[in-house]
mmCIF file of C-alpha atoms and ligand atoms in Angstrom:
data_model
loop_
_atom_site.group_PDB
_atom_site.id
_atom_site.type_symbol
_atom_site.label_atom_id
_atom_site.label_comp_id
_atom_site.label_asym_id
_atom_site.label_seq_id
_atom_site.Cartn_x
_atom_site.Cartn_y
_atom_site.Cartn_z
ATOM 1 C CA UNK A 1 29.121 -6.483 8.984
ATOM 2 C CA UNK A 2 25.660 -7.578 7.620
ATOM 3 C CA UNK A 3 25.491 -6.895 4.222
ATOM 4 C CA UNK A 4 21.783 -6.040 2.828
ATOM 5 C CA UNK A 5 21.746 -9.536 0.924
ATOM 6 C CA UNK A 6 22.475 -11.351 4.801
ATOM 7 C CA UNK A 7 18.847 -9.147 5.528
ATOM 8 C CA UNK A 8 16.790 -10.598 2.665
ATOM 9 C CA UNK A 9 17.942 -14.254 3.608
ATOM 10 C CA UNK A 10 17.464 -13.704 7.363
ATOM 11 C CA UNK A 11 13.939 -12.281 6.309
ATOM 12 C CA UNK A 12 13.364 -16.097 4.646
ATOM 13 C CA UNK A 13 10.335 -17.657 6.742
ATOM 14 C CA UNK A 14 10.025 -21.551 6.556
ATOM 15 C CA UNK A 15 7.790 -22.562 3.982
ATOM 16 C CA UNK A 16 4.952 -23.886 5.953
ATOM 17 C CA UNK A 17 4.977 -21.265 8.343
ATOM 18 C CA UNK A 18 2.056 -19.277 7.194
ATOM 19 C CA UNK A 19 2.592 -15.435 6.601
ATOM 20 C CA UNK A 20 0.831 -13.448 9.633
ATOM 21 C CA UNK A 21 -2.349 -12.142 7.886
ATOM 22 C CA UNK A 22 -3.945 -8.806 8.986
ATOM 23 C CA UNK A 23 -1.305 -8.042 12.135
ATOM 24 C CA UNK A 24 -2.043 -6.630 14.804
ATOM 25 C CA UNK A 25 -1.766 -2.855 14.749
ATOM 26 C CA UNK A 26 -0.451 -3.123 18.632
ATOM 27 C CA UNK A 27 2.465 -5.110 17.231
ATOM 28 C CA UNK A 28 4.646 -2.248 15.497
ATOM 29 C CA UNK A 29 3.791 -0.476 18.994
ATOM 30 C CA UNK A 30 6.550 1.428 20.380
ATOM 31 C CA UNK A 31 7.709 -1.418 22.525
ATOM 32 C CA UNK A 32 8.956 -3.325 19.657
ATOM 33 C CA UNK A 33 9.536 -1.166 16.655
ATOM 34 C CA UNK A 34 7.909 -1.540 13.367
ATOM 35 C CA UNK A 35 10.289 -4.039 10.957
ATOM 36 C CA UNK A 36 9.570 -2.081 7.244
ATOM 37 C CA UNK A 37 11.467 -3.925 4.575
ATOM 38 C CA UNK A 38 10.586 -0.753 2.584
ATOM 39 C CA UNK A 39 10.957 3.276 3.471
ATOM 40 C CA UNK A 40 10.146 5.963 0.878
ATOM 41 C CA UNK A 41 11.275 8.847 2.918
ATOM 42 C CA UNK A 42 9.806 12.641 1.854
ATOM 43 C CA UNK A 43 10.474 11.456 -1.957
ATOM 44 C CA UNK A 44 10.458 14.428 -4.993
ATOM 45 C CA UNK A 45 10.450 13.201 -8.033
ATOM 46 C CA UNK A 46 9.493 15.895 -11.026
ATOM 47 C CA UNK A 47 9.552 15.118 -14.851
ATOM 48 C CA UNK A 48 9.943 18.409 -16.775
ATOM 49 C CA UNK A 49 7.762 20.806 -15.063
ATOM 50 C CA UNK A 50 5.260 17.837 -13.758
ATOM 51 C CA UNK A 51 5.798 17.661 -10.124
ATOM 52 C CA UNK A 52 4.455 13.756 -9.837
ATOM 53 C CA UNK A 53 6.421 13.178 -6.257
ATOM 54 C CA UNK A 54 5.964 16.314 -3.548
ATOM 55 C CA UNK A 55 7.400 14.615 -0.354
ATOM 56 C CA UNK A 56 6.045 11.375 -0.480
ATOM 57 C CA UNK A 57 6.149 9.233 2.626
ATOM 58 C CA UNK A 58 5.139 5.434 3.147
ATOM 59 C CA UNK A 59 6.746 2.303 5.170
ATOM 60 C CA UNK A 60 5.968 -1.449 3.956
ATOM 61 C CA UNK A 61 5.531 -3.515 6.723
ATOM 62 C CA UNK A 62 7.886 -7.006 6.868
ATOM 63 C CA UNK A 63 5.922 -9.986 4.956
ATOM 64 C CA UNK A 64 2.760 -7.770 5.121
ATOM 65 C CA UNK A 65 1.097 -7.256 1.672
ATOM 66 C CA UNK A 66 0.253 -3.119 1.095
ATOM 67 C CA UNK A 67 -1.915 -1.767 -1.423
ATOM 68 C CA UNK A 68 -0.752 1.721 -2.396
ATOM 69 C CA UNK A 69 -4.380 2.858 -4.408
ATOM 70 C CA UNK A 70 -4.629 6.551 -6.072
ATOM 71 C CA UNK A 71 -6.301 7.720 -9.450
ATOM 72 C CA UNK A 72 -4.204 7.021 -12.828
ATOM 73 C CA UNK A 73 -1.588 9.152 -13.041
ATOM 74 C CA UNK A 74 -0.862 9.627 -9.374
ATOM 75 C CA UNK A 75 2.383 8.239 -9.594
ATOM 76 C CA UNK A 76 1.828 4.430 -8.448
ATOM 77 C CA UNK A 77 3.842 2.950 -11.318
ATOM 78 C CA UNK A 78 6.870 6.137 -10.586
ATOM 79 C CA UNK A 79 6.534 4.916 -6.783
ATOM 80 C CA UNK A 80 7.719 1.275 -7.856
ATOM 81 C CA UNK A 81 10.083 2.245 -10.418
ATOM 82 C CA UNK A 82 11.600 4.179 -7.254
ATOM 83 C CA UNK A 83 11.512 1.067 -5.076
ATOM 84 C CA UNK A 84 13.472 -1.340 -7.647
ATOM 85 C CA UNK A 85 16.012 1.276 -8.202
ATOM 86 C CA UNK A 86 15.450 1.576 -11.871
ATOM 87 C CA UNK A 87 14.100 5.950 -11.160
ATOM 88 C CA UNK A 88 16.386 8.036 -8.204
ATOM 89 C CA UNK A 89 14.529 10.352 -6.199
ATOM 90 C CA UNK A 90 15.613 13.955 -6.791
ATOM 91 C CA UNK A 91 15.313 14.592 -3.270
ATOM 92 C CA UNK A 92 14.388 12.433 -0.046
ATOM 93 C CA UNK A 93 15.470 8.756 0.352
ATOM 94 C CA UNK A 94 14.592 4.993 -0.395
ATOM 95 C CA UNK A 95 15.704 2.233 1.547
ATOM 96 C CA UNK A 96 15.561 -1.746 1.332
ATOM 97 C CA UNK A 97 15.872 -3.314 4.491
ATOM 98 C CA UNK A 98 17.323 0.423 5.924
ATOM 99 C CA UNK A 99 19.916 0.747 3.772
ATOM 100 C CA UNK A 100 19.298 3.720 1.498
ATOM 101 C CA UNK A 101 19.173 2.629 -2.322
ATOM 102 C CA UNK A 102 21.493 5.499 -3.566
ATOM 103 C CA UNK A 103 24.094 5.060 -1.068
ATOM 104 C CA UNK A 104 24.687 1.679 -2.372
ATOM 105 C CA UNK A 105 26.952 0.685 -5.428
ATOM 106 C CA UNK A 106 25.325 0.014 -8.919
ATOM 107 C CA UNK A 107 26.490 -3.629 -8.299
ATOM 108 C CA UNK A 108 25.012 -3.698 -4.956
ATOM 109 C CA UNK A 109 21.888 -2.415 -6.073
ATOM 110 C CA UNK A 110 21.840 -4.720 -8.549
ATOM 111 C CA UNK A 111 21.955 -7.456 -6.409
ATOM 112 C CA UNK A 112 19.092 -5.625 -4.397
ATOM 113 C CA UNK A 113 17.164 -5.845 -7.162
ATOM 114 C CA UNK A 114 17.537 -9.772 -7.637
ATOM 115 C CA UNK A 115 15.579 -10.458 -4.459
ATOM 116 C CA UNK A 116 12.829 -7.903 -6.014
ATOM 117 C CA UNK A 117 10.041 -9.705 -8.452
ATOM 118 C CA UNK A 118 8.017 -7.732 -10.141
ATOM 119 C CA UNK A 119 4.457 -8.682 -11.827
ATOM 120 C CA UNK A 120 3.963 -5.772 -15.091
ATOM 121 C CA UNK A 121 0.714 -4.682 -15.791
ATOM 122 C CA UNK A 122 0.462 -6.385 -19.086
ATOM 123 C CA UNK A 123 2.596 -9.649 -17.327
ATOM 124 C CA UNK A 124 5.533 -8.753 -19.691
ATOM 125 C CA UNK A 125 6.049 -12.079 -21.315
ATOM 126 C CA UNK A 126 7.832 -12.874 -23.914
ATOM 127 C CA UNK A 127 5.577 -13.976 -26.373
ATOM 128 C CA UNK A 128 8.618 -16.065 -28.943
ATOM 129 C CA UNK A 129 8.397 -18.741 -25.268
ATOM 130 C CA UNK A 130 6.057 -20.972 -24.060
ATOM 131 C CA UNK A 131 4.798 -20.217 -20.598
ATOM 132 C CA UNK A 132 7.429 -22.852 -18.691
ATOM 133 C CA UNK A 133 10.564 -21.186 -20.898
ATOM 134 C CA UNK A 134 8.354 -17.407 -19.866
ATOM 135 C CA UNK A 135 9.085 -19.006 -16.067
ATOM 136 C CA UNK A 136 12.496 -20.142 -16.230
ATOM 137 C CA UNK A 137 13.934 -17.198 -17.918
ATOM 138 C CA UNK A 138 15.337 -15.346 -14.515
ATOM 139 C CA UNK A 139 16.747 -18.373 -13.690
ATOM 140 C CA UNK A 140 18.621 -19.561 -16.759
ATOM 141 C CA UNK A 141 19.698 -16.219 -16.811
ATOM 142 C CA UNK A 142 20.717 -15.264 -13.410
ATOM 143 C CA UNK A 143 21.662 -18.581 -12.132
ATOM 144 C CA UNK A 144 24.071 -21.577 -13.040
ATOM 145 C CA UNK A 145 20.799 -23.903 -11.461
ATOM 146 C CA UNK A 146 20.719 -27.449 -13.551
ATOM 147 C CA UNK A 147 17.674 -27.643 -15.884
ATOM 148 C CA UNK A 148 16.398 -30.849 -13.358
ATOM 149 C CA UNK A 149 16.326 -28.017 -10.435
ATOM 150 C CA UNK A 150 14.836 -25.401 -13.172
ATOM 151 C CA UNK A 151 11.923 -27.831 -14.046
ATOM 152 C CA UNK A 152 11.221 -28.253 -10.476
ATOM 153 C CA UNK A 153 11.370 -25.164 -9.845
ATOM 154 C CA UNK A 154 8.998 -23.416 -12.368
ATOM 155 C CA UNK A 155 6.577 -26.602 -11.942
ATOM 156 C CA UNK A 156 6.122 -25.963 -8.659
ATOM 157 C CA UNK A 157 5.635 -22.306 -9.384
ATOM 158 C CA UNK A 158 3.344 -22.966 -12.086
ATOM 159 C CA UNK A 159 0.892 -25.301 -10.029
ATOM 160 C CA UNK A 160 0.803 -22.349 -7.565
ATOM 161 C CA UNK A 161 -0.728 -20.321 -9.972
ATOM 162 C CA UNK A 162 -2.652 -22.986 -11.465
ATOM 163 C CA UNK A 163 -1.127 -23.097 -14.537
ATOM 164 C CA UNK A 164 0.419 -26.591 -14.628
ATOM 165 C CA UNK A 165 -1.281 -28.032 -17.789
ATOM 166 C CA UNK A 166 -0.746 -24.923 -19.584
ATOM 167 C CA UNK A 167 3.312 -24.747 -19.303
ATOM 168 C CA UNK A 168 3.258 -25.492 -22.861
ATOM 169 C CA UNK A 169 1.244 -22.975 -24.343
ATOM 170 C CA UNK A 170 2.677 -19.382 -25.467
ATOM 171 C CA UNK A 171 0.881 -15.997 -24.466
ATOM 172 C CA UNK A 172 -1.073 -15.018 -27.175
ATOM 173 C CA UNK A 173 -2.955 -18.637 -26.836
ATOM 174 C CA UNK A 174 -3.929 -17.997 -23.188
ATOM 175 C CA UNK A 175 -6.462 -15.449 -21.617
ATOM 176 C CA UNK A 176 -5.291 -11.907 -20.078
ATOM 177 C CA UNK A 177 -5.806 -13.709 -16.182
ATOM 178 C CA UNK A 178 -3.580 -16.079 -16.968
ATOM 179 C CA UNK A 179 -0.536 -14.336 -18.922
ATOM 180 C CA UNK A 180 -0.885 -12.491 -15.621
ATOM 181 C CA UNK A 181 -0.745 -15.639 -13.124
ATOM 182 C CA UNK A 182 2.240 -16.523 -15.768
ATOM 183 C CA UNK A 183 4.353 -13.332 -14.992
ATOM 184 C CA UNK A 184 3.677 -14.049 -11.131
ATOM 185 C CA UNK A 185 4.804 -17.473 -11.279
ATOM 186 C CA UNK A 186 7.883 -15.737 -12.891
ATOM 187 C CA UNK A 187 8.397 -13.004 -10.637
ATOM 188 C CA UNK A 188 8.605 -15.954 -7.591
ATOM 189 C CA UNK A 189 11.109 -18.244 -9.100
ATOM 190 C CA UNK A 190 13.971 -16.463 -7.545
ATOM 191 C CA UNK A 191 12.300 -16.542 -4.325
ATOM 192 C CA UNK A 192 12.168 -13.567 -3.863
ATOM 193 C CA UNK A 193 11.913 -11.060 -0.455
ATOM 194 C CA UNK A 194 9.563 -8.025 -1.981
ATOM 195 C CA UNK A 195 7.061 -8.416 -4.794
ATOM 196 C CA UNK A 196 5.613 -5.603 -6.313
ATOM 197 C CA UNK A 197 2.051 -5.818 -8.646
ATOM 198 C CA UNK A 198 1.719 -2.877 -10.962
ATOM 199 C CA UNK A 199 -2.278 -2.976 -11.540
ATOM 200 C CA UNK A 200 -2.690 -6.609 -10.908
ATOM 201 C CA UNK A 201 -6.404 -6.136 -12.018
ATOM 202 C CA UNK A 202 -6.046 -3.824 -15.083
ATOM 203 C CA UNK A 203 -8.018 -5.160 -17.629
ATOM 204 C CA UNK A 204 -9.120 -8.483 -16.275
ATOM 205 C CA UNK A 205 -13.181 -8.876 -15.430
ATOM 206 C CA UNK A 206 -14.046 -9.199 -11.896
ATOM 207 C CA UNK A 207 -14.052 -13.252 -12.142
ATOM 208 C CA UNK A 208 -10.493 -13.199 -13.547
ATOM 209 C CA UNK A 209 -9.609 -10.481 -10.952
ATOM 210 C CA UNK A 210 -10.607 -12.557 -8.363
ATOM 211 C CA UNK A 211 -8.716 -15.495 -9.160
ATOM 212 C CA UNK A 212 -5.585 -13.237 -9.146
ATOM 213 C CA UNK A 213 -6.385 -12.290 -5.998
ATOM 214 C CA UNK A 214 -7.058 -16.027 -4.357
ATOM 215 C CA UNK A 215 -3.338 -16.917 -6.128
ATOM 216 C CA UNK A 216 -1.201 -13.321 -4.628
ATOM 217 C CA UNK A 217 -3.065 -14.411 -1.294
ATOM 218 C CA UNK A 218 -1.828 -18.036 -1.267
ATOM 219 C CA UNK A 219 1.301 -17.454 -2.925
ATOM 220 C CA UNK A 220 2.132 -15.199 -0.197
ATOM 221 C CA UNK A 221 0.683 -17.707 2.923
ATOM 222 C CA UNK A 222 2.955 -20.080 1.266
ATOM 223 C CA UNK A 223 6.319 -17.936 0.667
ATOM 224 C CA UNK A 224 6.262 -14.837 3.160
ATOM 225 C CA UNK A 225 7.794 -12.029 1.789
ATOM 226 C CA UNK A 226 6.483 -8.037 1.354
ATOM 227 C CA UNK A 227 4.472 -7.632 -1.193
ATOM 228 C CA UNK A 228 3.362 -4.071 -2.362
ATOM 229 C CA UNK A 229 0.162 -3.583 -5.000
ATOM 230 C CA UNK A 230 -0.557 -0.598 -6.620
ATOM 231 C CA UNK A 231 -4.163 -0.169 -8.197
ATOM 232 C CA UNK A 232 -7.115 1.689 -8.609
ATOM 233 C CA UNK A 233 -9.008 -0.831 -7.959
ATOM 234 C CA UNK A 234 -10.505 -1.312 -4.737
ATOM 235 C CA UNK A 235 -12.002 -4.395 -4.680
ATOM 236 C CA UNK A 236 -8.495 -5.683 -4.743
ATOM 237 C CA UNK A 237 -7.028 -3.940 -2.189
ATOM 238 C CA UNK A 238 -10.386 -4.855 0.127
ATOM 239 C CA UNK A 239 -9.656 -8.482 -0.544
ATOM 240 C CA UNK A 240 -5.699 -8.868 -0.101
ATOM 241 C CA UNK A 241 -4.496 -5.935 1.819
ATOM 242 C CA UNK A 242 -3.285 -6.314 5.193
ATOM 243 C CA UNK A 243 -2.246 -2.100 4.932
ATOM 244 C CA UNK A 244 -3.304 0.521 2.627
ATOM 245 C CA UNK A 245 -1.337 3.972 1.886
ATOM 246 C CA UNK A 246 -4.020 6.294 -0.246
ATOM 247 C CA UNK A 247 -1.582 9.185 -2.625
ATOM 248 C CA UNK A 248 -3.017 12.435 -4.362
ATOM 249 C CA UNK A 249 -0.947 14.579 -5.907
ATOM 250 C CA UNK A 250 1.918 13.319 -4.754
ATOM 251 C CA UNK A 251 1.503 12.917 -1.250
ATOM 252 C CA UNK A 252 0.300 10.013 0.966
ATOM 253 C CA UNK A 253 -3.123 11.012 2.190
ATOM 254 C CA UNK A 254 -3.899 8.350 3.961
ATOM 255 C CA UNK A 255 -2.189 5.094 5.441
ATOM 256 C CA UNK A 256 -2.998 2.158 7.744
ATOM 257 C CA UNK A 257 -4.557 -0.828 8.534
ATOM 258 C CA UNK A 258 -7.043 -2.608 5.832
ATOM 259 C CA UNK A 259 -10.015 -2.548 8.418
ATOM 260 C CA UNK A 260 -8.774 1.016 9.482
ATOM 261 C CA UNK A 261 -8.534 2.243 5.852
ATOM 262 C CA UNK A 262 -12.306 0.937 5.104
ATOM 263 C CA UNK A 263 -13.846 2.111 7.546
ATOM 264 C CA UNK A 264 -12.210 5.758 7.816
ATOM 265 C CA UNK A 265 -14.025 8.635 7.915
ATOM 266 C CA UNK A 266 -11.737 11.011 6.098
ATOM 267 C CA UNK A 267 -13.177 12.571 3.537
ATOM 268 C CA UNK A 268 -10.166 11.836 0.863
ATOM 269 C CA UNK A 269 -10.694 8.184 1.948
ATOM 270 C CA UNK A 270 -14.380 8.157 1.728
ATOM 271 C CA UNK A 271 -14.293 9.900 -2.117
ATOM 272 C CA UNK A 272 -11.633 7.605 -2.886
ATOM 273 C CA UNK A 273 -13.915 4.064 -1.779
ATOM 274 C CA UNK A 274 -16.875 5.437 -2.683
ATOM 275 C CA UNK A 275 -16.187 6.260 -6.186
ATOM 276 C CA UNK A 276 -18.254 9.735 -6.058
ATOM 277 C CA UNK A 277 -17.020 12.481 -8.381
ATOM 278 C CA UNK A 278 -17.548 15.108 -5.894
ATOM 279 C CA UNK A 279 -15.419 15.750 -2.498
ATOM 280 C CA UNK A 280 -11.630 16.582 -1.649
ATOM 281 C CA UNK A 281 -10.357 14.715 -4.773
ATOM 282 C CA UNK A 282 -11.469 17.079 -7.590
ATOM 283 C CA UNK A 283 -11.338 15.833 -11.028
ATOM 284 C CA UNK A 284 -8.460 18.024 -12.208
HETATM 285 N N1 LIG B 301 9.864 8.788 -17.386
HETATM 286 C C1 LIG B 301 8.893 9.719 -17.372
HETATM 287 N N2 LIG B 301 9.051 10.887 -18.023
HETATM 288 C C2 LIG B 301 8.102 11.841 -17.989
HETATM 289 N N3 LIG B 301 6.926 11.732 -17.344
HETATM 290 C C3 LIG B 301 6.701 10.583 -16.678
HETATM 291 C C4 LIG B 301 7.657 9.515 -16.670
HETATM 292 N N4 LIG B 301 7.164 8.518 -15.923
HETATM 293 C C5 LIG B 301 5.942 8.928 -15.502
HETATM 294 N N5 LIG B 301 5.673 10.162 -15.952
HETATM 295 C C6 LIG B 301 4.454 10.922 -15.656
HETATM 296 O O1 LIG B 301 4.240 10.871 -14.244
HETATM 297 C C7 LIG B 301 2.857 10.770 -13.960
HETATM 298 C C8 LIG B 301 2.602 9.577 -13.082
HETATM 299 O O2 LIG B 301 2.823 8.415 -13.846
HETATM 300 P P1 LIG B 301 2.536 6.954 -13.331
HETATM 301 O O3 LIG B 301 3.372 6.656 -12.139
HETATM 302 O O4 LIG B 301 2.729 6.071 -14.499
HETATM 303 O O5 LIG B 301 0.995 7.020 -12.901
HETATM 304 P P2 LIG B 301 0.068 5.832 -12.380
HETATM 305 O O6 LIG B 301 -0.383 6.243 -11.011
HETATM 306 O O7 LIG B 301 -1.116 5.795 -13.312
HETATM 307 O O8 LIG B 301 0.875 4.598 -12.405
HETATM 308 C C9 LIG B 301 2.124 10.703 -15.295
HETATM 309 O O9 LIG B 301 1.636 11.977 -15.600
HETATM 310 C C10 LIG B 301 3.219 10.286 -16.255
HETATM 311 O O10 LIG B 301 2.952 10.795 -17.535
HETATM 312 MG MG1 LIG B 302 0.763 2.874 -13.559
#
């Protein structure tokens, strides 16, 4: 039997096999079935009397990059705190590679979770390290790797992100743009399968945003892998997203391919891109 750690591996693409960009719609066809590394299946999740999740539904296409966008307070963060495992659905299902989160053991989904980076909205560093020790933390701590391998490692990561004459520095000495290309380089040293972004672009200007952007793009032409952003920004999700779920009030409104999603003519999709105050969103 092939367990769900065999799946992440066999997902591995060769390094300098670039990541398909923008697929082909025709592709998940019926023919050949859509491969989702990810499956939130008619999720509920309510805090108190706040109903944030009402049937939620949305698939993450295999080593595509997804931008789930929807106004503050929609639930984007609770979405990814259901896809790591850390929040359980009080109804409906999650699964990683098809297997269904919940089913699994707490060791098993802990060992999901390994394979998972995850990029914070405020980068989470620590700020007592310098940027390299910010870097090497997951793998001092979740692997017996010699500090020559570590070094080569979070160099290598670094440079990605452009940060290879700042490894010394510690995060209050560096700029918001880069504490956040710091916790990316972090969230890829355990190579792993599925990266989520929790508001890559909150509170960076539209320069720094951009340079975010160029670095999740070529990070992921360089490494595969799924990666799923959640924002409200949409210049982001114009510039990196091969798919693009919309949510409201717990529900997905709308979801489907990046050229699809900006050029749709559904109303909830045209409030959302154009910004206007008036139309099916509301304001309450
Ligand atoms: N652990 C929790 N306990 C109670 N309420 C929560 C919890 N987590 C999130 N919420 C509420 O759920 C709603 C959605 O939160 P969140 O997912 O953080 O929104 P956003 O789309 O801005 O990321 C918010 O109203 C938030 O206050
Ligand atoms: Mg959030």
């Amino acid at each position: 039997m092939t367990s769900i750690l065999d799946k992440f591996s066999g997902n591995r693409i060769e390094v300098n096999e670039p990541a398909p960009r923008h697929l082909d719609p025709s592709d998940t066809g019926e023919a050949t079935p859509a491969s989702y590394s990810m499956e939130v299946k008619e999720v509920h999740k309510t805090f108190g009397s706040f109903k944030v999740l009402q049937g939620l539904n949305l698939n993450f296409q295999d080593n595509a990059i997804t931008t789930v966008l929807g106004p503050s307070g929609t639930g984007k963060s609770v979405l990814i705190k259901h896809l790591v495992g850390l929040l359980e659905p009080d109804a409906g299902e999650v699964a990683i590679f098809g297997q269904d989160l919940w089913s699994m053991t707490e060791q098993e989904r802990y060992d999901v979770r390994k394979k998972m980076g995850v990029l914070f909205q405020d980068g989470a560093l620590f700020g007592s390290m310098n940027l390299f020790d910010n870097t090497a933390f997951p793998l001092r701590k979740h692997t017996d790797k010699h500090e020559d391998e570590i070094q080569d490692i979070v160099t290598r990561r670094l440079t990605e992100v452009g940060l290879e004459r700042s490894w010394h520095k510690y995060p209050n000495e560096v700029s918001g743009g880069m504490r956040k290309r710091a916790g990316f380089a972090r969230a890829m040293v355990m190579e792993p399968r599925i990266v989520f972004f929790d508001e890559p672009d909150s509170g960076l200007d539209p320069v720094r945003t951009s340079l975010l952007n160029d670095v999740i793009l070529e990070m992921h032409a360089e490494h595969g892998g799924t990666y799923l952003l959640v924002t409200h920004d949409i210049r982001t999700a114009r510039k990196v997203s091969d798919y693009v779920g919309l949510i409201w009030k717990g529900k997905t409104v709308h979801y489907g391919p990046a050229e699809e999603a900006f050029e749709h003519d559904d109303p909830f999709v045209r409030q959302f891109l154009s910004g206007e105050s008036a139309g099916p969103l509301g304001m309450d």
